[in-house]
């Protein structure tokens, strides 16, 4: 069985990948088979190592909520990112106030100049925010190391 996830179908079935906003900001686009449809993004993990992502899990502090625009601006330790579609998330609004620490799972729509994620799930992690913040980068690195060890890399970089 091919462990490399480098087709649009594989990316759609893949579970969310934990990433930092700084990693997404430098990701490159994967073109779909038609050459026009976006299939996902390649996050660079190191020299000649790229991880394909489309569905991501991110965490950050709420910086600004714009309900009228259906967006929230979050910040992790590597920068800011925008989450759209927040008005459609069941039970998501209560955790959307400045200073709260939240997790978001969603589909990556853009990476530059700032990552834009379309939310599928939002959850408030504020109760133990200090612990979550402290552990987040380690969780991201750990999952990415596991994915590398399992051969879940793209066959080639951009």
mmCIF file of N, CA and C in Angstrom, residues 18-150:
data_model
loop_
_atom_site.group_PDB
_atom_site.id
_atom_site.type_symbol
_atom_site.label_atom_id
_atom_site.label_comp_id
_atom_site.label_asym_id
_atom_site.label_seq_id
_atom_site.Cartn_x
_atom_site.Cartn_y
_atom_site.Cartn_z
ATOM 1 N N UNK A 18 -1.868 18.694 12.832
ATOM 2 C CA UNK A 18 -1.543 19.811 13.713
ATOM 3 C C UNK A 18 -0.434 20.632 13.075
ATOM 4 N N UNK A 19 -0.682 21.931 12.925
ATOM 5 C CA UNK A 19 0.304 22.832 12.319
ATOM 6 C C UNK A 19 0.306 24.164 13.047
ATOM 7 N N UNK A 20 1.395 24.889 12.871
ATOM 8 C CA UNK A 20 1.519 26.253 13.366
ATOM 9 C C UNK A 20 1.268 27.212 12.214
ATOM 10 N N UNK A 21 0.807 28.413 12.526
ATOM 11 C CA UNK A 21 0.503 29.370 11.461
ATOM 12 C C UNK A 21 1.742 29.702 10.636
ATOM 13 N N UNK A 22 2.898 29.753 11.276
ATOM 14 C CA UNK A 22 4.135 30.032 10.539
ATOM 15 C C UNK A 22 4.460 28.966 9.507
ATOM 16 N N UNK A 23 4.116 27.720 9.805
ATOM 17 C CA UNK A 23 4.333 26.643 8.838
ATOM 18 C C UNK A 23 3.406 26.804 7.638
ATOM 19 N N UNK A 24 2.151 27.166 7.897
ATOM 20 C CA UNK A 24 1.206 27.354 6.791
ATOM 21 C C UNK A 24 1.586 28.549 5.925
ATOM 22 N N UNK A 25 2.083 29.599 6.564
ATOM 23 C CA UNK A 25 2.416 30.820 5.838
ATOM 24 C C UNK A 25 3.442 30.552 4.724
ATOM 25 N N UNK A 26 4.285 29.547 4.907
ATOM 26 C CA UNK A 26 5.313 29.249 3.911
ATOM 27 C C UNK A 26 4.976 28.011 3.071
ATOM 28 N N UNK A 27 3.761 27.480 3.242
ATOM 29 C CA UNK A 27 3.351 26.287 2.479
ATOM 30 C C UNK A 27 3.158 26.630 1.011
ATOM 31 N N UNK A 28 3.239 25.609 0.186
ATOM 32 C CA UNK A 28 3.011 25.783 -1.249
ATOM 33 C C UNK A 28 1.790 24.965 -1.670
ATOM 34 N N UNK A 29 1.146 25.429 -2.687
ATOM 35 C CA UNK A 29 -0.101 24.833 -3.145
ATOM 36 C C UNK A 29 0.131 23.558 -3.958
ATOM 37 N N UNK A 30 -0.735 22.564 -3.737
ATOM 38 C CA UNK A 30 -0.745 21.345 -4.540
ATOM 39 C C UNK A 30 -1.880 21.498 -5.547
ATOM 40 N N UNK A 31 -1.586 21.353 -6.803
ATOM 41 C CA UNK A 31 -2.629 21.437 -7.820
ATOM 42 C C UNK A 31 -3.332 20.093 -7.954
ATOM 43 N N UNK A 32 -4.634 20.148 -8.182
ATOM 44 C CA UNK A 32 -5.415 18.933 -8.407
ATOM 45 C C UNK A 32 -5.111 18.353 -9.768
ATOM 46 N N UNK A 33 -5.721 17.240 -10.068
ATOM 47 C CA UNK A 33 -5.448 16.549 -11.320
ATOM 48 C C UNK A 33 -5.829 17.377 -12.542
ATOM 49 N N UNK A 34 -6.819 18.260 -12.422
ATOM 50 C CA UNK A 34 -7.214 19.080 -13.562
ATOM 51 C C UNK A 34 -6.265 20.253 -13.758
ATOM 52 N N UNK A 35 -5.398 20.501 -12.778
ATOM 53 C CA UNK A 35 -4.488 21.621 -12.858
ATOM 54 C C UNK A 35 -5.133 22.916 -12.385
ATOM 55 N N UNK A 36 -6.426 22.901 -12.177
ATOM 56 C CA UNK A 36 -7.121 24.109 -11.755
ATOM 57 C C UNK A 36 -7.650 23.991 -10.329
ATOM 58 N N UNK A 37 -8.009 22.808 -9.919
ATOM 59 C CA UNK A 37 -8.594 22.608 -8.607
ATOM 60 C C UNK A 37 -7.497 22.413 -7.571
ATOM 61 N N UNK A 38 -7.546 23.173 -6.489
ATOM 62 C CA UNK A 38 -6.563 23.044 -5.422
ATOM 63 C C UNK A 38 -6.802 21.733 -4.686
ATOM 64 N N UNK A 39 -5.746 20.969 -4.497
ATOM 65 C CA UNK A 39 -5.849 19.686 -3.807
ATOM 66 C C UNK A 39 -5.362 19.782 -2.372
ATOM 67 N N UNK A 40 -4.669 20.847 -2.024
ATOM 68 C CA UNK A 40 -4.146 20.989 -0.672
ATOM 69 C C UNK A 40 -2.883 21.809 -0.676
ATOM 70 N N UNK A 41 -2.113 21.636 0.378
ATOM 71 C CA UNK A 41 -0.904 22.433 0.583
ATOM 72 C C UNK A 41 0.223 21.537 1.041
ATOM 73 N N UNK A 42 1.453 21.925 0.711
ATOM 74 C CA UNK A 42 2.640 21.217 1.182
ATOM 75 C C UNK A 42 3.319 22.068 2.241
ATOM 76 N N UNK A 43 3.376 21.538 3.457
ATOM 77 C CA UNK A 43 4.052 22.218 4.553
ATOM 78 C C UNK A 43 5.472 21.678 4.608
ATOM 79 N N UNK A 44 6.426 22.574 4.567
ATOM 80 C CA UNK A 44 7.829 22.165 4.608
ATOM 81 C C UNK A 44 8.228 21.833 6.039
ATOM 82 N N UNK A 45 8.755 20.634 6.237
ATOM 83 C CA UNK A 45 9.173 20.187 7.562
ATOM 84 C C UNK A 45 10.681 20.260 7.747
ATOM 85 N N UNK A 46 11.383 20.404 6.693
ATOM 86 C CA UNK A 46 12.837 20.424 6.757
ATOM 87 C C UNK A 46 13.360 20.264 5.346
ATOM 88 N N UNK A 47 14.621 20.069 5.247
ATOM 89 C CA UNK A 47 15.237 19.928 3.935
ATOM 90 C C UNK A 47 14.623 18.769 3.164
ATOM 91 N N UNK A 48 14.016 19.079 2.041
ATOM 92 C CA UNK A 48 13.431 18.097 1.131
ATOM 93 C C UNK A 48 12.357 17.219 1.779
ATOM 94 N N UNK A 49 11.701 17.725 2.820
ATOM 95 C CA UNK A 49 10.603 16.982 3.453
ATOM 96 C C UNK A 49 9.374 17.877 3.480
ATOM 97 N N UNK A 50 8.289 17.377 2.882
ATOM 98 C CA UNK A 50 7.052 18.139 2.776
ATOM 99 C C UNK A 50 5.878 17.270 3.213
ATOM 100 N N UNK A 51 5.011 17.838 4.008
ATOM 101 C CA UNK A 51 3.832 17.138 4.491
ATOM 102 C C UNK A 51 2.598 17.724 3.814
ATOM 103 N N UNK A 52 1.824 16.904 3.097
ATOM 104 C CA UNK A 52 0.606 17.419 2.464
ATOM 105 C C UNK A 52 -0.497 17.598 3.498
ATOM 106 N N UNK A 53 -1.165 18.741 3.448
ATOM 107 C CA UNK A 53 -2.267 19.021 4.371
ATOM 108 C C UNK A 53 -3.416 19.689 3.625
ATOM 109 N N UNK A 54 -4.605 19.453 4.109
ATOM 110 C CA UNK A 54 -5.773 20.211 3.651
ATOM 111 C C UNK A 54 -6.653 20.513 4.856
ATOM 112 N N UNK A 55 -6.811 19.526 5.749
ATOM 113 C CA UNK A 55 -7.564 19.700 6.977
ATOM 114 C C UNK A 55 -6.556 19.844 8.116
ATOM 115 N N UNK A 56 -6.676 20.932 8.889
ATOM 116 C CA UNK A 56 -5.687 21.201 9.929
ATOM 117 C C UNK A 56 -6.338 21.372 11.292
ATOM 118 N N UNK A 57 -5.528 21.188 12.313
ATOM 119 C CA UNK A 57 -5.887 21.438 13.702
ATOM 120 C C UNK A 57 -4.903 22.502 14.168
ATOM 121 N N UNK A 58 -5.450 23.639 14.612
ATOM 122 C CA UNK A 58 -4.612 24.741 15.078
ATOM 123 C C UNK A 58 -5.142 25.236 16.414
ATOM 124 N N UNK A 59 -4.293 25.902 17.171
ATOM 125 C CA UNK A 59 -4.690 26.473 18.445
ATOM 126 C C UNK A 59 -4.130 27.881 18.528
ATOM 127 N N UNK A 60 -4.860 28.754 19.223
ATOM 128 C CA UNK A 60 -4.374 30.112 19.385
ATOM 129 C C UNK A 60 -5.274 30.946 20.273
ATOM 130 N N UNK A 61 -4.822 32.150 20.535
ATOM 131 C CA UNK A 61 -5.542 33.109 21.365
ATOM 132 C C UNK A 61 -6.409 33.995 20.474
ATOM 133 N N UNK A 62 -7.646 34.204 20.882
ATOM 134 C CA UNK A 62 -8.553 35.071 20.131
ATOM 135 C C UNK A 62 -8.063 36.507 20.256
ATOM 136 N N UNK A 63 -7.805 37.136 19.105
ATOM 137 C CA UNK A 63 -7.342 38.521 19.067
ATOM 138 C C UNK A 63 -8.473 39.482 18.696
ATOM 139 N N UNK A 64 -9.292 39.058 17.727
ATOM 140 C CA UNK A 64 -10.363 39.934 17.240
ATOM 141 C C UNK A 64 -11.487 39.085 16.653
ATOM 142 N N UNK A 65 -12.708 39.393 17.047
ATOM 143 C CA UNK A 65 -13.886 38.695 16.535
ATOM 144 C C UNK A 65 -14.678 39.671 15.676
ATOM 145 N N UNK A 66 -15.034 39.243 14.472
ATOM 146 C CA UNK A 66 -15.852 40.053 13.572
ATOM 147 C C UNK A 66 -17.037 39.207 13.118
ATOM 148 N N UNK A 67 -18.071 39.170 13.958
ATOM 149 C CA UNK A 67 -19.240 38.347 13.663
ATOM 150 C C UNK A 67 -19.905 38.751 12.356
ATOM 151 N N UNK A 68 -19.922 40.057 12.060
ATOM 152 C CA UNK A 68 -20.544 40.522 10.823
ATOM 153 C C UNK A 68 -19.799 40.028 9.581
ATOM 154 N N UNK A 69 -18.504 39.754 9.717
ATOM 155 C CA UNK A 69 -17.708 39.205 8.615
ATOM 156 C C UNK A 69 -17.551 37.693 8.724
ATOM 157 N N UNK A 70 -18.118 37.113 9.813
ATOM 158 C CA UNK A 70 -18.077 35.668 10.000
ATOM 159 C C UNK A 70 -16.648 35.158 10.202
ATOM 160 N N UNK A 71 -15.792 35.998 10.849
ATOM 161 C CA UNK A 71 -14.386 35.622 11.020
ATOM 162 C C UNK A 71 -13.891 35.925 12.431
ATOM 163 N N UNK A 72 -12.794 35.267 12.777
ATOM 164 C CA UNK A 72 -12.074 35.546 14.016
ATOM 165 C C UNK A 72 -10.578 35.489 13.694
ATOM 166 N N UNK A 73 -9.828 36.395 14.303
ATOM 167 C CA UNK A 73 -8.381 36.422 14.147
ATOM 168 C C UNK A 73 -7.771 35.760 15.375
ATOM 169 N N UNK A 74 -6.956 34.738 15.142
ATOM 170 C CA UNK A 74 -6.272 34.020 16.219
ATOM 171 C C UNK A 74 -4.770 34.227 16.092
ATOM 172 N N UNK A 75 -4.066 34.045 17.209
ATOM 173 C CA UNK A 75 -2.616 34.147 17.190
ATOM 174 C C UNK A 75 -2.010 32.979 17.948
ATOM 175 N N UNK A 76 -1.068 32.286 17.284
ATOM 176 C CA UNK A 76 -0.285 31.270 17.985
ATOM 177 C C UNK A 76 1.119 31.841 18.162
ATOM 178 N N UNK A 77 2.050 31.037 18.611
ATOM 179 C CA UNK A 77 3.379 31.571 18.900
ATOM 180 C C UNK A 77 4.188 31.935 17.654
ATOM 181 N N UNK A 78 3.665 31.585 16.460
ATOM 182 C CA UNK A 78 4.406 31.898 15.231
ATOM 183 C C UNK A 78 3.714 32.958 14.375
ATOM 184 N N UNK A 79 2.568 33.455 14.806
ATOM 185 C CA UNK A 79 1.890 34.505 14.051
ATOM 186 C C UNK A 79 0.383 34.399 14.133
ATOM 187 N N UNK A 80 -0.279 35.175 13.276
ATOM 188 C CA UNK A 80 -1.737 35.213 13.274
ATOM 189 C C UNK A 80 -2.306 34.401 12.126
ATOM 190 N N UNK A 81 -3.573 34.032 12.282
ATOM 191 C CA UNK A 81 -4.307 33.367 11.212
ATOM 192 C C UNK A 81 -5.778 33.681 11.376
ATOM 193 N N UNK A 82 -6.500 33.649 10.264
ATOM 194 C CA UNK A 82 -7.915 33.977 10.258
ATOM 195 C C UNK A 82 -8.741 32.709 10.127
ATOM 196 N N UNK A 83 -9.805 32.658 10.900
ATOM 197 C CA UNK A 83 -10.747 31.540 10.817
ATOM 198 C C UNK A 83 -12.062 32.109 10.310
ATOM 199 N N UNK A 84 -12.587 31.538 9.240
ATOM 200 C CA UNK A 84 -13.859 31.995 8.682
ATOM 201 C C UNK A 84 -14.933 30.940 8.896
ATOM 202 N N UNK A 85 -16.187 31.371 8.770
ATOM 203 C CA UNK A 85 -17.304 30.445 8.940
ATOM 204 C C UNK A 85 -17.677 30.217 10.382
ATOM 205 N N UNK A 86 -17.315 31.131 11.267
ATOM 206 C CA UNK A 86 -17.540 30.921 12.701
ATOM 207 C C UNK A 86 -19.008 30.947 13.088
ATOM 208 N N UNK A 87 -19.835 31.640 12.312
ATOM 209 C CA UNK A 87 -21.261 31.714 12.648
ATOM 210 C C UNK A 87 -21.986 30.395 12.392
ATOM 211 N N UNK A 88 -21.350 29.472 11.676
ATOM 212 C CA UNK A 88 -21.971 28.191 11.335
ATOM 213 C C UNK A 88 -21.571 27.059 12.273
ATOM 214 N N UNK A 89 -20.691 27.340 13.220
ATOM 215 C CA UNK A 89 -20.185 26.292 14.103
ATOM 216 C C UNK A 89 -21.080 26.172 15.335
ATOM 217 N N UNK A 90 -21.721 25.021 15.523
ATOM 218 C CA UNK A 90 -22.548 24.836 16.720
ATOM 219 C C UNK A 90 -21.698 24.971 17.989
ATOM 220 N N UNK A 91 -22.180 25.711 18.936
ATOM 221 C CA UNK A 91 -21.513 25.913 20.225
ATOM 222 C C UNK A 91 -20.168 26.614 20.094
ATOM 223 N N UNK A 92 -19.854 27.184 18.925
ATOM 224 C CA UNK A 92 -18.565 27.839 18.739
ATOM 225 C C UNK A 92 -18.514 29.258 19.252
ATOM 226 N N UNK A 93 -19.625 29.969 19.186
ATOM 227 C CA UNK A 93 -19.631 31.385 19.559
ATOM 228 C C UNK A 93 -19.276 31.670 21.014
ATOM 229 N N UNK A 94 -19.689 30.842 21.978
ATOM 230 C CA UNK A 94 -19.346 31.167 23.363
ATOM 231 C C UNK A 94 -17.849 31.297 23.628
ATOM 232 N N UNK A 95 -17.023 30.636 22.849
ATOM 233 C CA UNK A 95 -15.577 30.704 23.088
ATOM 234 C C UNK A 95 -14.912 31.820 22.290
ATOM 235 N N UNK A 96 -15.711 32.630 21.606
ATOM 236 C CA UNK A 96 -15.137 33.658 20.760
ATOM 237 C C UNK A 96 -15.175 35.029 21.412
ATOM 238 N N UNK A 97 -14.293 35.213 22.385
ATOM 239 C CA UNK A 97 -14.103 36.533 22.959
ATOM 240 C C UNK A 97 -12.606 36.740 23.153
ATOM 241 N N UNK A 98 -12.181 37.987 23.025
ATOM 242 C CA UNK A 98 -10.751 38.309 23.090
ATOM 243 C C UNK A 98 -10.089 37.719 24.321
ATOM 244 N N UNK A 99 -8.918 37.136 24.089
ATOM 245 C CA UNK A 99 -8.133 36.563 25.170
ATOM 246 C C UNK A 99 -8.359 35.085 25.415
ATOM 247 N N UNK A 100 -9.447 34.531 24.899
ATOM 248 C CA UNK A 100 -9.702 33.092 25.094
ATOM 249 C C UNK A 100 -8.711 32.289 24.255
ATOM 250 N N UNK A 101 -8.349 31.124 24.759
ATOM 251 C CA UNK A 101 -7.465 30.209 24.034
ATOM 252 C C UNK A 101 -8.339 29.103 23.458
ATOM 253 N N UNK A 102 -8.293 28.931 22.130
ATOM 254 C CA UNK A 102 -9.195 28.004 21.462
ATOM 255 C C UNK A 102 -8.444 27.088 20.506
ATOM 256 N N UNK A 103 -9.112 25.988 20.162
ATOM 257 C CA UNK A 103 -8.616 25.125 19.093
ATOM 258 C C UNK A 103 -9.608 25.219 17.952
ATOM 259 N N UNK A 104 -9.097 25.069 16.755
ATOM 260 C CA UNK A 104 -9.952 25.070 15.570
ATOM 261 C C UNK A 104 -9.496 23.954 14.650
ATOM 262 N N UNK A 105 -10.454 23.236 14.106
ATOM 263 C CA UNK A 105 -10.176 22.297 13.029
ATOM 264 C C UNK A 105 -10.861 22.860 11.808
ATOM 265 N N UNK A 106 -10.180 22.814 10.676
ATOM 266 C CA UNK A 106 -10.786 23.350 9.473
ATOM 267 C C UNK A 106 -9.965 23.092 8.234
ATOM 268 N N UNK A 107 -10.532 23.545 7.121
ATOM 269 C CA UNK A 107 -9.916 23.375 5.806
ATOM 270 C C UNK A 107 -9.109 24.627 5.474
ATOM 271 N N UNK A 108 -7.903 24.433 4.979
ATOM 272 C CA UNK A 108 -7.038 25.553 4.600
ATOM 273 C C UNK A 108 -7.523 26.118 3.264
ATOM 274 N N UNK A 109 -7.795 27.435 3.251
ATOM 275 C CA UNK A 109 -8.219 28.095 2.013
ATOM 276 C C UNK A 109 -7.128 28.968 1.424
ATOM 277 N N UNK A 110 -6.276 29.522 2.256
ATOM 278 C CA UNK A 110 -5.182 30.375 1.785
ATOM 279 C C UNK A 110 -4.065 30.316 2.816
ATOM 280 N N UNK A 111 -2.856 30.640 2.376
ATOM 281 C CA UNK A 111 -1.721 30.613 3.299
ATOM 282 C C UNK A 111 -0.976 31.946 3.344
ATOM 283 N N UNK A 112 -1.178 32.800 2.368
ATOM 284 C CA UNK A 112 -0.432 34.045 2.298
ATOM 285 C C UNK A 112 -1.362 35.180 1.899
ATOM 286 N N UNK A 113 -1.207 36.354 2.464
ATOM 287 C CA UNK A 113 -0.148 36.750 3.405
ATOM 288 C C UNK A 113 -0.353 36.193 4.808
ATOM 289 N N UNK A 114 -1.541 35.658 5.058
ATOM 290 C CA UNK A 114 -1.871 35.091 6.354
ATOM 291 C C UNK A 114 -2.747 33.859 6.118
ATOM 292 N N UNK A 115 -2.532 32.787 6.878
ATOM 293 C CA UNK A 115 -3.380 31.608 6.700
ATOM 294 C C UNK A 115 -4.858 31.912 6.957
ATOM 295 N N UNK A 116 -5.711 31.306 6.129
ATOM 296 C CA UNK A 116 -7.163 31.416 6.284
ATOM 297 C C UNK A 116 -7.721 30.000 6.352
ATOM 298 N N UNK A 117 -8.444 29.723 7.433
ATOM 299 C CA UNK A 117 -8.999 28.398 7.691
ATOM 300 C C UNK A 117 -10.512 28.507 7.722
ATOM 301 N N UNK A 118 -11.205 27.600 7.051
ATOM 302 C CA UNK A 118 -12.658 27.529 7.134
ATOM 303 C C UNK A 118 -13.001 26.526 8.236
ATOM 304 N N UNK A 119 -13.599 27.016 9.303
ATOM 305 C CA UNK A 119 -13.805 26.212 10.506
ATOM 306 C C UNK A 119 -14.804 25.081 10.313
ATOM 307 N N UNK A 120 -14.457 23.940 10.875
ATOM 308 C CA UNK A 120 -15.343 22.791 10.974
ATOM 309 C C UNK A 120 -15.712 22.600 12.448
ATOM 310 N N UNK A 121 -14.759 22.907 13.336
ATOM 311 C CA UNK A 121 -14.977 22.748 14.771
ATOM 312 C C UNK A 121 -14.182 23.814 15.518
ATOM 313 N N UNK A 122 -14.787 24.353 16.568
ATOM 314 C CA UNK A 122 -14.115 25.276 17.483
ATOM 315 C C UNK A 122 -14.349 24.775 18.904
ATOM 316 N N UNK A 123 -13.342 24.892 19.751
ATOM 317 C CA UNK A 123 -13.511 24.494 21.144
ATOM 318 C C UNK A 123 -12.697 25.419 22.037
ATOM 319 N N UNK A 124 -13.257 25.745 23.182
ATOM 320 C CA UNK A 124 -12.607 26.606 24.161
ATOM 321 C C UNK A 124 -11.646 25.783 25.010
ATOM 322 N N UNK A 125 -10.385 26.189 25.028
ATOM 323 C CA UNK A 125 -9.364 25.517 25.836
ATOM 324 C C UNK A 125 -8.877 26.427 26.961
ATOM 325 N N UNK A 126 -9.621 27.498 27.222
ATOM 326 C CA UNK A 126 -9.175 28.532 28.161
ATOM 327 C C UNK A 126 -9.020 28.049 29.591
ATOM 328 N N UNK A 127 -9.805 27.052 29.983
ATOM 329 C CA UNK A 127 -9.755 26.599 31.365
ATOM 330 C C UNK A 127 -8.342 26.172 31.775
ATOM 331 N N UNK A 128 -7.623 25.533 30.873
ATOM 332 C CA UNK A 128 -6.244 25.114 31.138
ATOM 333 C C UNK A 128 -5.316 25.719 30.084
ATOM 334 N N UNK A 129 -5.536 26.998 29.783
ATOM 335 C CA UNK A 129 -4.817 27.659 28.693
ATOM 336 C C UNK A 129 -3.304 27.618 28.861
ATOM 337 N N UNK A 130 -2.809 27.829 30.056
ATOM 338 C CA UNK A 130 -1.357 27.833 30.265
ATOM 339 C C UNK A 130 -0.743 26.494 29.859
ATOM 340 N N UNK A 131 -1.371 25.408 30.256
ATOM 341 C CA UNK A 131 -0.876 24.076 29.902
ATOM 342 C C UNK A 131 -0.983 23.839 28.393
ATOM 343 N N UNK A 132 -2.142 24.182 27.813
ATOM 344 C CA UNK A 132 -2.325 23.990 26.367
ATOM 345 C C UNK A 132 -1.312 24.788 25.564
ATOM 346 N N UNK A 133 -1.088 26.031 25.937
ATOM 347 C CA UNK A 133 -0.102 26.865 25.219
ATOM 348 C C UNK A 133 1.294 26.263 25.319
ATOM 349 N N UNK A 134 1.645 25.830 26.515
ATOM 350 C CA UNK A 134 2.975 25.274 26.751
ATOM 351 C C UNK A 134 3.204 23.997 25.944
ATOM 352 N N UNK A 135 2.170 23.188 25.820
ATOM 353 C CA UNK A 135 2.309 21.885 25.156
ATOM 354 C C UNK A 135 2.104 21.939 23.651
ATOM 355 N N UNK A 136 1.473 22.984 23.125
ATOM 356 C CA UNK A 136 1.032 22.983 21.735
ATOM 357 C C UNK A 136 2.167 22.748 20.740
ATOM 358 N N UNK A 137 3.244 23.499 20.833
ATOM 359 C CA UNK A 137 4.337 23.334 19.874
ATOM 360 C C UNK A 137 4.914 21.921 19.946
ATOM 361 N N UNK A 138 5.000 21.368 21.149
ATOM 362 C CA UNK A 138 5.502 19.999 21.307
ATOM 363 C C UNK A 138 4.558 18.987 20.672
ATOM 364 N N UNK A 139 3.248 19.201 20.816
ATOM 365 C CA UNK A 139 2.262 18.317 20.186
ATOM 366 C C UNK A 139 2.382 18.358 18.670
ATOM 367 N N UNK A 140 2.544 19.569 18.135
ATOM 368 C CA UNK A 140 2.682 19.736 16.682
ATOM 369 C C UNK A 140 3.923 18.987 16.199
ATOM 370 N N UNK A 141 5.046 19.223 16.858
ATOM 371 C CA UNK A 141 6.299 18.572 16.462
ATOM 372 C C UNK A 141 6.189 17.056 16.577
ATOM 373 N N UNK A 142 5.578 16.569 17.652
ATOM 374 C CA UNK A 142 5.447 15.131 17.868
ATOM 375 C C UNK A 142 4.619 14.480 16.756
ATOM 376 N N UNK A 143 3.454 15.046 16.453
ATOM 377 C CA UNK A 143 2.618 14.471 15.398
ATOM 378 C C UNK A 143 3.352 14.486 14.059
ATOM 379 N N UNK A 144 4.020 15.587 13.755
ATOM 380 C CA UNK A 144 4.718 15.672 12.477
ATOM 381 C C UNK A 144 5.857 14.659 12.398
ATOM 382 N N UNK A 145 6.547 14.402 13.504
ATOM 383 C CA UNK A 145 7.591 13.362 13.524
ATOM 384 C C UNK A 145 6.990 11.984 13.279
ATOM 385 N N UNK A 146 5.838 11.716 13.878
ATOM 386 C CA UNK A 146 5.157 10.431 13.673
ATOM 387 C C UNK A 146 4.764 10.282 12.202
ATOM 388 N N UNK A 147 4.223 11.335 11.597
ATOM 389 C CA UNK A 147 3.814 11.265 10.194
ATOM 390 C C UNK A 147 5.014 11.040 9.286
ATOM 391 N N UNK A 148 6.139 11.654 9.614
ATOM 392 C CA UNK A 148 7.369 11.436 8.842
ATOM 393 C C UNK A 148 7.804 9.977 8.981
ATOM 394 N N UNK A 149 7.787 9.462 10.204
ATOM 395 C CA UNK A 149 8.213 8.081 10.448
ATOM 396 C C UNK A 149 7.310 7.078 9.723
ATOM 397 N N UNK A 150 6.049 7.419 9.565
ATOM 398 C CA UNK A 150 5.112 6.531 8.867
ATOM 399 C C UNK A 150 5.132 6.722 7.356
#
